[in-house]
PDB file of C-alpha atoms in Angstrom:
ATOM      1  CA  MET A   8      80.677  -9.460 -22.793  1.00  0.00           C
ATOM      2  CA  LYS A   9      80.603 -10.311 -26.561  1.00  0.00           C
ATOM      3  CA  ARG A  10      81.111  -7.403 -29.235  1.00  0.00           C
ATOM      4  CA  SER A  11      76.943  -7.910 -30.298  1.00  0.00           C
ATOM      5  CA  ARG A  12      75.861  -7.057 -26.489  1.00  0.00           C
ATOM      6  CA  LEU A  13      78.599  -4.111 -25.873  1.00  0.00           C
ATOM      7  CA  LEU A  14      77.606  -1.800 -28.884  1.00  0.00           C
ATOM      8  CA  PRO A  15      73.700  -1.507 -27.866  1.00  0.00           C
ATOM      9  CA  PHE A  16      75.023  -0.927 -24.395  1.00  0.00           C
ATOM     10  CA  LEU A  17      77.862   2.002 -25.401  1.00  0.00           C
ATOM     11  CA  GLY A  18      74.766   3.644 -27.533  1.00  0.00           C
ATOM     12  CA  THR A  19      72.298   3.254 -24.289  1.00  0.00           C
ATOM     13  CA  VAL A  20      74.934   4.985 -22.309  1.00  0.00           C
ATOM     14  CA  LEU A  21      75.808   7.651 -24.718  1.00  0.00           C
ATOM     15  CA  THR A  22      72.668   8.723 -25.152  1.00  0.00           C
ATOM     16  CA  GLY A  23      71.955   8.822 -21.704  1.00  0.00           C
ATOM     17  CA  LEU A  24      74.630  11.305 -21.107  1.00  0.00           C
ATOM     18  CA  THR A  25      73.517  12.984 -24.046  1.00  0.00           C
ATOM     19  CA  ILE A  26      69.996  13.746 -22.489  1.00  0.00           C
ATOM     20  CA  VAL A  27      71.574  14.541 -19.076  1.00  0.00           C
ATOM     21  CA  LEU A  28      74.028  17.180 -20.531  1.00  0.00           C
ATOM     22  CA  ALA A  29      71.334  18.647 -22.440  1.00  0.00           C
ATOM     23  CA  LEU A  30      69.018  18.656 -19.222  1.00  0.00           C
ATOM     24  CA  GLY A  31      72.063  20.654 -17.712  1.00  0.00           C
ATOM     25  CA  LEU A  32      72.032  23.293 -20.273  1.00  0.00           C
ATOM     26  CA  ILE A  33      68.153  23.733 -20.427  1.00  0.00           C
ATOM     27  CA  ILE A  34      67.125  24.039 -16.683  1.00  0.00           C
ATOM     28  CA  PRO A  35      69.310  26.552 -15.704  1.00  0.00           C
ATOM     29  CA  THR A  36      67.965  28.424 -19.384  1.00  0.00           C
ATOM     30  CA  LEU A  37      64.438  28.108 -17.697  1.00  0.00           C
ATOM     31  CA  ALA A  38      64.865  29.239 -14.464  1.00  0.00           C
ATOM     32  CA  THR A  39      66.520  32.435 -15.737  1.00  0.00           C
ATOM     33  CA  ALA A  40      63.621  32.412 -17.901  1.00  0.00           C
ATOM     34  CA  GLN A  41      61.303  32.357 -15.155  1.00  0.00           C
ATOM     35  CA  SER A  42      63.035  34.548 -12.877  1.00  0.00           C
ATOM     36  CA  GLN A  43      62.971  37.199 -15.138  1.00  0.00           C
ATOM     37  CA  THR A  44      60.114  40.120 -14.080  1.00  0.00           C
ATOM     38  CA  PRO A  45      58.891  42.104 -16.833  1.00  0.00           C
ATOM     39  CA  LEU A  46      57.187  45.398 -16.545  1.00  0.00           C
ATOM     40  CA  LEU A  47      55.166  47.554 -19.186  1.00  0.00           C
ATOM     41  CA  ILE A  48      55.168  51.171 -18.541  1.00  0.00           C
ATOM     42  CA  SER A  49      52.596  53.068 -20.153  1.00  0.00           C
ATOM     43  CA  ALA A  50      53.980  56.850 -20.539  1.00  0.00           C
ATOM     44  CA  ALA A  51      54.039  60.095 -22.314  1.00  0.00           C
ATOM     45  CA  ALA A  52      55.472  60.498 -25.466  1.00  0.00           C
ATOM     46  CA  SER A  53      57.286  63.577 -24.211  1.00  0.00           C
ATOM     47  CA  LEU A  54      59.512  61.137 -22.024  1.00  0.00           C
ATOM     48  CA  LYS A  55      60.610  58.928 -24.625  1.00  0.00           C
ATOM     49  CA  ASP A  56      64.166  60.351 -24.579  1.00  0.00           C
ATOM     50  CA  SER A  57      64.582  60.360 -21.202  1.00  0.00           C
ATOM     51  CA  LEU A  58      63.091  57.308 -20.124  1.00  0.00           C
ATOM     52  CA  GLU A  59      65.048  55.290 -22.871  1.00  0.00           C
ATOM     53  CA  GLU A  60      68.125  56.799 -21.250  1.00  0.00           C
ATOM     54  CA  ILE A  61      67.214  55.894 -17.724  1.00  0.00           C
ATOM     55  CA  LYS A  62      66.375  52.021 -19.023  1.00  0.00           C
ATOM     56  CA  PRO A  63      70.237  50.580 -19.266  1.00  0.00           C
ATOM     57  CA  LEU A  64      70.874  52.582 -16.166  1.00  0.00           C
ATOM     58  CA  TYR A  65      68.226  50.902 -14.320  1.00  0.00           C
ATOM     59  CA  GLN A  66      69.106  47.471 -15.511  1.00  0.00           C
ATOM     60  CA  LYS A  67      72.736  47.677 -14.501  1.00  0.00           C
ATOM     61  CA  SER A  68      71.182  47.149 -10.650  1.00  0.00           C
ATOM     62  CA  LYS A  69      68.583  44.787 -11.614  1.00  0.00           C
ATOM     63  CA  PRO A  70      69.192  42.578 -14.434  1.00  0.00           C
ATOM     64  CA  ASN A  71      66.502  40.620 -13.983  1.00  0.00           C
ATOM     65  CA  VAL A  72      63.747  43.312 -14.942  1.00  0.00           C
ATOM     66  CA  THR A  73      63.052  43.766 -18.405  1.00  0.00           C
ATOM     67  CA  LEU A  74      61.759  47.327 -19.023  1.00  0.00           C
ATOM     68  CA  THR A  75      59.109  47.736 -21.937  1.00  0.00           C
ATOM     69  CA  TYR A  76      57.576  51.140 -22.674  1.00  0.00           C
ATOM     70  CA  ASN A  77      54.537  51.671 -24.310  1.00  0.00           C
ATOM     71  CA  LEU A  78      54.178  55.439 -25.717  1.00  0.00           C
ATOM     72  CA  GLY A  79      51.682  57.512 -26.651  1.00  0.00           C
ATOM     73  CA  ALA A  80      49.068  60.751 -25.863  1.00  0.00           C
ATOM     74  CA  SER A  81      48.309  60.313 -22.453  1.00  0.00           C
ATOM     75  CA  GLY A  82      44.535  60.286 -23.455  1.00  0.00           C
ATOM     76  CA  ALA A  83      44.692  57.304 -25.409  1.00  0.00           C
ATOM     77  CA  LEU A  84      47.468  55.190 -23.194  1.00  0.00           C
ATOM     78  CA  LEU A  85      44.128  55.759 -20.301  1.00  0.00           C
ATOM     79  CA  GLN A  86      41.786  54.854 -22.740  1.00  0.00           C
ATOM     80  CA  GLN A  87      43.670  51.336 -23.224  1.00  0.00           C
ATOM     81  CA  ILE A  88      43.943  51.066 -19.450  1.00  0.00           C
ATOM     82  CA  GLN A  89      40.736  51.608 -19.112  1.00  0.00           C
ATOM     83  CA  ASN A  90      39.619  48.923 -21.765  1.00  0.00           C
ATOM     84  CA  GLY A  91      41.657  46.300 -19.749  1.00  0.00           C
ATOM     85  CA  ALA A  92      45.184  46.882 -21.594  1.00  0.00           C
ATOM     86  CA  PRO A  93      48.028  45.577 -19.308  1.00  0.00           C
ATOM     87  CA  ALA A  94      50.302  47.564 -17.879  1.00  0.00           C
ATOM     88  CA  ASP A  95      52.169  47.911 -14.532  1.00  0.00           C
ATOM     89  CA  ILE A  96      52.971  51.762 -13.993  1.00  0.00           C
ATOM     90  CA  PHE A  97      50.821  54.966 -15.731  1.00  0.00           C
ATOM     91  CA  ILE A  98      52.880  58.111 -16.202  1.00  0.00           C
ATOM     92  CA  SER A  99      50.287  61.096 -17.792  1.00  0.00           C
ATOM     93  CA  ALA A 100      51.527  64.784 -18.893  1.00  0.00           C
ATOM     94  CA  ALA A 101      48.639  65.968 -17.217  1.00  0.00           C
ATOM     95  CA  LYS A 102      46.983  65.002 -13.954  1.00  0.00           C
ATOM     96  CA  GLN A 103      43.625  64.916 -15.418  1.00  0.00           C
ATOM     97  CA  GLN A 104      44.357  61.030 -16.987  1.00  0.00           C
ATOM     98  CA  MET A 105      45.737  60.397 -13.590  1.00  0.00           C
ATOM     99  CA  ASP A 106      42.749  61.802 -11.850  1.00  0.00           C
ATOM    100  CA  THR A 107      39.990  59.934 -13.787  1.00  0.00           C
ATOM    101  CA  LEU A 108      41.752  56.519 -12.728  1.00  0.00           C
ATOM    102  CA  GLU A 109      42.707  57.222  -9.270  1.00  0.00           C
ATOM    103  CA  LYS A 110      38.510  57.788  -8.730  1.00  0.00           C
ATOM    104  CA  SER A 111      37.771  54.610 -10.696  1.00  0.00           C
ATOM    105  CA  GLY A 112      40.054  52.981  -8.135  1.00  0.00           C
ATOM    106  CA  GLY A 113      42.366  51.953 -10.801  1.00  0.00           C
ATOM    107  CA  LEU A 114      45.665  52.939  -8.956  1.00  0.00           C
ATOM    108  CA  LEU A 115      47.461  51.129  -6.322  1.00  0.00           C
ATOM    109  CA  PRO A 116      46.778  53.213  -3.386  1.00  0.00           C
ATOM    110  CA  GLY A 117      49.851  55.256  -2.053  1.00  0.00           C
ATOM    111  CA  THR A 118      51.433  55.229  -5.141  1.00  0.00           C
ATOM    112  CA  ARG A 119      50.672  58.386  -6.716  1.00  0.00           C
ATOM    113  CA  ASP A 120      53.189  61.342  -6.845  1.00  0.00           C
ATOM    114  CA  ASP A 121      54.026  63.848  -9.775  1.00  0.00           C
ATOM    115  CA  LEU A 122      57.452  63.152 -11.284  1.00  0.00           C
ATOM    116  CA  VAL A 123      58.500  66.348 -13.128  1.00  0.00           C
ATOM    117  CA  LYS A 124      56.948  69.029 -15.095  1.00  0.00           C
ATOM    118  CA  ASN A 125      57.364  71.174 -17.995  1.00  0.00           C
ATOM    119  CA  ARG A 126      56.866  74.072 -20.139  1.00  0.00           C
ATOM    120  CA  LEU A 127      55.007  74.672 -23.197  1.00  0.00           C
ATOM    121  CA  ALA A 128      56.963  76.255 -25.880  1.00  0.00           C
ATOM    122  CA  LEU A 129      55.943  77.873 -29.861  1.00  0.00           C
ATOM    123  CA  ILE A 130      58.630  76.185 -31.856  1.00  0.00           C
ATOM    124  CA  VAL A 131      58.873  77.416 -36.117  1.00  0.00           C
ATOM    125  CA  PRO A 132      61.245  75.916 -38.769  1.00  0.00           C
ATOM    126  CA  THR A 133      64.873  77.029 -37.853  1.00  0.00           C
ATOM    127  CA  ASN A 134      64.723  79.492 -41.058  1.00  0.00           C
ATOM    128  CA  SER A 135      61.351  80.618 -40.364  1.00  0.00           C
ATOM    129  CA  GLN A 136      61.437  84.532 -39.453  1.00  0.00           C
ATOM    130  CA  GLY A 137      58.787  87.121 -38.342  1.00  0.00           C
ATOM    131  CA  VAL A 138      56.974  84.496 -35.567  1.00  0.00           C
ATOM    132  CA  THR A 139      58.387  86.078 -32.078  1.00  0.00           C
ATOM    133  CA  SER A 140      55.127  85.668 -30.272  1.00  0.00           C
ATOM    134  CA  PHE A 141      51.906  83.764 -29.847  1.00  0.00           C
ATOM    135  CA  SER A 142      49.862  86.443 -30.990  1.00  0.00           C
ATOM    136  CA  SER A 143      51.640  86.530 -34.442  1.00  0.00           C
ATOM    137  CA  LEU A 144      50.678  83.791 -35.137  1.00  0.00           C
ATOM    138  CA  GLN A 145      47.584  85.272 -36.618  1.00  0.00           C
ATOM    139  CA  ASN A 146      49.264  86.630 -39.244  1.00  0.00           C
ATOM    140  CA  SER A 147      48.165  85.797 -42.899  1.00  0.00           C
ATOM    141  CA  THR A 148      51.934  84.460 -43.471  1.00  0.00           C
ATOM    142  CA  ILE A 149      51.194  81.881 -40.772  1.00  0.00           C
ATOM    143  CA  LYS A 150      48.641  78.653 -42.683  1.00  0.00           C
ATOM    144  CA  ARG A 151      48.708  75.991 -40.850  1.00  0.00           C
ATOM    145  CA  VAL A 152      49.493  75.598 -36.823  1.00  0.00           C
ATOM    146  CA  ALA A 153      49.962  72.320 -35.690  1.00  0.00           C
ATOM    147  CA  ILE A 154      48.677  71.017 -31.793  1.00  0.00           C
ATOM    148  CA  GLY A 155      47.531  68.241 -30.369  1.00  0.00           C
ATOM    149  CA  GLU A 156      44.813  67.050 -30.608  1.00  0.00           C
ATOM    150  CA  PRO A 157      43.014  68.420 -27.574  1.00  0.00           C
ATOM    151  CA  ARG A 158      40.295  65.573 -26.562  1.00  0.00           C
ATOM    152  CA  SER A 159      43.492  62.883 -26.035  1.00  0.00           C
ATOM    153  CA  VAL A 160      46.465  65.088 -25.850  1.00  0.00           C
ATOM    154  CA  PRO A 161      46.948  67.212 -23.544  1.00  0.00           C
ATOM    155  CA  ALA A 162      49.801  69.427 -24.804  1.00  0.00           C
ATOM    156  CA  GLY A 163      47.133  69.949 -26.894  1.00  0.00           C
ATOM    157  CA  GLN A 164      45.014  70.914 -24.572  1.00  0.00           C
ATOM    158  CA  TYR A 165      47.513  73.342 -23.009  1.00  0.00           C
ATOM    159  CA  ALA A 166      48.018  74.950 -26.101  1.00  0.00           C
ATOM    160  CA  VAL A 167      43.761  75.764 -26.138  1.00  0.00           C
ATOM    161  CA  GLN A 168      43.859  77.477 -23.052  1.00  0.00           C
ATOM    162  CA  VAL A 169      46.848  79.400 -23.758  1.00  0.00           C
ATOM    163  CA  PHE A 170      45.239  80.682 -26.968  1.00  0.00           C
ATOM    164  CA  GLN A 171      42.123  81.190 -24.997  1.00  0.00           C
ATOM    165  CA  THR A 172      43.860  83.134 -22.375  1.00  0.00           C
ATOM    166  CA  LEU A 173      45.365  85.384 -24.747  1.00  0.00           C
ATOM    167  CA  LYS A 174      41.879  85.771 -26.635  1.00  0.00           C
ATOM    168  CA  ILE A 175      43.235  84.354 -30.330  1.00  0.00           C
ATOM    169  CA  TYR A 176      41.740  81.025 -30.587  1.00  0.00           C
ATOM    170  CA  ASP A 177      38.651  82.130 -32.894  1.00  0.00           C
ATOM    171  CA  ALA A 178      41.194  83.735 -34.948  1.00  0.00           C
ATOM    172  CA  LEU A 179      43.475  80.463 -35.030  1.00  0.00           C
ATOM    173  CA  LYS A 180      41.095  77.543 -35.332  1.00  0.00           C
ATOM    174  CA  PRO A 181      40.601  77.436 -38.989  1.00  0.00           C
ATOM    175  CA  LYS A 182      44.382  77.120 -38.949  1.00  0.00           C
ATOM    176  CA  PHE A 183      45.001  74.168 -36.645  1.00  0.00           C
ATOM    177  CA  VAL A 184      46.314  70.832 -37.918  1.00  0.00           C
ATOM    178  CA  TYR A 185      46.109  68.235 -35.124  1.00  0.00           C
ATOM    179  CA  ALA A 186      48.418  65.398 -34.456  1.00  0.00           C
ATOM    180  CA  ASN A 187      47.950  62.305 -31.921  1.00  0.00           C
ATOM    181  CA  ASN A 188      50.814  62.973 -29.518  1.00  0.00           C
ATOM    182  CA  VAL A 189      53.142  65.787 -29.241  1.00  0.00           C
ATOM    183  CA  ARG A 190      55.949  64.147 -31.088  1.00  0.00           C
ATOM    184  CA  GLN A 191      53.785  64.514 -34.509  1.00  0.00           C
ATOM    185  CA  VAL A 192      53.656  67.847 -33.841  1.00  0.00           C
ATOM    186  CA  LEU A 193      57.229  68.485 -33.864  1.00  0.00           C
ATOM    187  CA  ALA A 194      57.523  66.415 -36.777  1.00  0.00           C
ATOM    188  CA  ALA A 195      54.943  68.502 -38.605  1.00  0.00           C
ATOM    189  CA  VAL A 196      56.814  71.509 -37.899  1.00  0.00           C
ATOM    190  CA  GLU A 197      60.636  69.827 -39.115  1.00  0.00           C
ATOM    191  CA  SER A 198      59.141  68.947 -42.193  1.00  0.00           C
ATOM    192  CA  GLY A 199      57.410  72.114 -42.962  1.00  0.00           C
ATOM    193  CA  ASN A 200      53.667  70.069 -43.157  1.00  0.00           C
ATOM    194  CA  ALA A 201      53.429  72.944 -40.377  1.00  0.00           C
ATOM    195  CA  ASP A 202      54.033  76.711 -40.040  1.00  0.00           C
ATOM    196  CA  ALA A 203      54.239  76.808 -36.405  1.00  0.00           C
ATOM    197  CA  GLY A 204      53.702  74.075 -33.263  1.00  0.00           C
ATOM    198  CA  LEU A 205      53.207  73.841 -30.182  1.00  0.00           C
ATOM    199  CA  VAL A 206      55.426  71.852 -27.759  1.00  0.00           C
ATOM    200  CA  TYR A 207      56.722  70.841 -24.431  1.00  0.00           C
ATOM    201  CA  ILE A 208      60.155  72.556 -24.028  1.00  0.00           C
ATOM    202  CA  THR A 209      62.014  69.528 -23.471  1.00  0.00           C
ATOM    203  CA  ASP A 210      61.216  68.506 -27.177  1.00  0.00           C
ATOM    204  CA  THR A 211      62.866  71.374 -28.480  1.00  0.00           C
ATOM    205  CA  LYS A 212      66.186  69.677 -27.181  1.00  0.00           C
ATOM    206  CA  ILE A 213      65.953  66.178 -29.633  1.00  0.00           C
ATOM    207  CA  SER A 214      65.712  68.997 -32.498  1.00  0.00           C
ATOM    208  CA  ASN A 215      68.019  70.908 -34.821  1.00  0.00           C
ATOM    209  CA  LYS A 216      65.365  71.633 -37.306  1.00  0.00           C
ATOM    210  CA  VAL A 217      63.104  74.022 -35.138  1.00  0.00           C
ATOM    211  CA  LYS A 218      63.640  77.070 -32.874  1.00  0.00           C
ATOM    212  CA  VAL A 219      61.551  78.154 -30.125  1.00  0.00           C
ATOM    213  CA  ALA A 220      59.682  81.137 -30.591  1.00  0.00           C
ATOM    214  CA  ALA A 221      58.145  81.913 -27.448  1.00  0.00           C
ATOM    215  CA  ILE A 222      57.714  80.261 -24.008  1.00  0.00           C
ATOM    216  CA  ALA A 223      54.202  80.240 -22.798  1.00  0.00           C
ATOM    217  CA  SER A 224      53.315  82.391 -19.411  1.00  0.00           C
ATOM    218  CA  GLU A 225      52.460  79.683 -16.978  1.00  0.00           C
ATOM    219  CA  THR A 226      49.845  81.950 -16.020  1.00  0.00           C
ATOM    220  CA  TYR A 227      48.366  80.624 -19.256  1.00  0.00           C
ATOM    221  CA  HIS A 228      47.520  77.412 -18.702  1.00  0.00           C
ATOM    222  CA  SER A 229      47.027  75.048 -16.086  1.00  0.00           C
ATOM    223  CA  PRO A 230      50.436  73.394 -14.524  1.00  0.00           C
ATOM    224  CA  ILE A 231      51.989  71.005 -16.748  1.00  0.00           C
ATOM    225  CA  VAL A 232      52.709  68.433 -14.395  1.00  0.00           C
ATOM    226  CA  TYR A 233      53.831  64.365 -15.037  1.00  0.00           C
ATOM    227  CA  PRO A 234      51.861  62.275 -12.321  1.00  0.00           C
ATOM    228  CA  ILE A 235      53.085  58.643 -11.880  1.00  0.00           C
ATOM    229  CA  ALA A 236      51.472  55.638 -10.057  1.00  0.00           C
ATOM    230  CA  VAL A 237      51.063  52.023 -10.009  1.00  0.00           C
ATOM    231  CA  LEU A 238      48.307  50.494 -11.478  1.00  0.00           C
ATOM    232  CA  LYS A 239      46.426  48.238  -9.289  1.00  0.00           C
ATOM    233  CA  SER A 240      45.880  45.317 -11.868  1.00  0.00           C
ATOM    234  CA  SER A 241      50.249  44.777 -12.073  1.00  0.00           C
ATOM    235  CA  LYS A 242      51.142  41.462 -11.642  1.00  0.00           C
ATOM    236  CA  ASN A 243      54.114  43.147 -10.580  1.00  0.00           C
ATOM    237  CA  PRO A 244      53.706  45.787  -7.800  1.00  0.00           C
ATOM    238  CA  GLN A 245      56.709  45.441  -5.913  1.00  0.00           C
ATOM    239  CA  ALA A 246      59.118  45.618  -8.907  1.00  0.00           C
ATOM    240  CA  ALA A 247      56.779  48.226 -10.332  1.00  0.00           C
ATOM    241  CA  LYS A 248      57.239  50.582  -6.890  1.00  0.00           C
ATOM    242  CA  GLU A 249      61.113  49.871  -6.812  1.00  0.00           C
ATOM    243  CA  PHE A 250      61.025  51.388 -10.205  1.00  0.00           C
ATOM    244  CA  VAL A 251      59.141  54.035  -9.603  1.00  0.00           C
ATOM    245  CA  ARG A 252      61.386  55.103  -6.373  1.00  0.00           C
ATOM    246  CA  PHE A 253      64.190  54.767  -9.094  1.00  0.00           C
ATOM    247  CA  LEU A 254      62.816  57.297 -11.396  1.00  0.00           C
ATOM    248  CA  GLU A 255      62.504  59.794  -8.372  1.00  0.00           C
ATOM    249  CA  SER A 256      66.146  58.776  -7.221  1.00  0.00           C
ATOM    250  CA  ASN A 257      69.226  61.712  -7.909  1.00  0.00           C
ATOM    251  CA  GLN A 258      70.247  59.667 -10.869  1.00  0.00           C
ATOM    252  CA  ALA A 259      67.288  59.536 -12.916  1.00  0.00           C
ATOM    253  CA  LYS A 260      66.765  63.135 -11.723  1.00  0.00           C
ATOM    254  CA  SER A 261      69.599  64.277 -13.279  1.00  0.00           C
ATOM    255  CA  VAL A 262      68.407  62.475 -16.642  1.00  0.00           C
ATOM    256  CA  PHE A 263      65.517  64.140 -16.640  1.00  0.00           C
ATOM    257  CA  ARG A 264      66.840  67.896 -16.178  1.00  0.00           C
ATOM    258  CA  LYS A 265      69.297  66.622 -19.104  1.00  0.00           C
ATOM    259  CA  TYR A 266      66.224  66.658 -21.518  1.00  0.00           C
ATOM    260  CA  GLY A 267      64.912  70.159 -19.597  1.00  0.00           C
ATOM    261  CA  PHE A 268      62.528  69.107 -17.281  1.00  0.00           C
ATOM    262  CA  ILE A 269      61.892  70.211 -14.474  1.00  0.00           C
ATOM    263  CA  VAL A 270      62.011  67.794 -10.962  1.00  0.00           C
ATOM    264  CA  ALA A 271      58.900  68.044  -9.149  1.00  0.00           C
ATOM    265  CA  ASN A 272      59.702  67.389  -5.961  1.00  0.00           C
TER     266      ASN A 272
END
């Protein structure tokens, strides 16, 4: 073959090899991307730390599953789901929101269960003095009491129930500072923007800037139960069921207990 014809021929061969090699690299990458199963979990904000710790534990055994958390007030999450926002699993901090979805046919039948339970705590800044009970919030030195917005935050609803049971709601109402979720209540007390606040006992485990002044008797409010369920609209219902089962496993239960939750089952 003449030199003038050999060079174009070699160029064509090299180009072909380059394409083949490139496809060899791209096709496995595409296959890997397609094999990934995304799961979106809409969960109460108070579960943040325990769920974040559980995430890598689950992905060790299920590396093809990508977990994404959408954390917030249970009422706000309910509205998102009702308005068509994508989600595979819902974990509420109260039964009311889950009941609403179940009545409207929004849950995958047979997947609802109670995951964990919690307690309601009265917190104050670590250097605070004088607040030793819920009734002491009536003292004139207490100007601002942070609670979750009762219309959307279960912790706020429980707080109102406690104050009504103790017959101090009307006296305290002018002092209320409302937050969009329980973690905002914690932040308000930590920063000194509130003299006291009501959060879950689990929230107190992650802060060294607050202390527990009192824990509400469970007779003062509705049971604090976190129901979990797979949503009927889930695009990956089988994978969602498997993750729910893992959250109910002994490995996950030990994490929930670490953060102060009471395992429901």
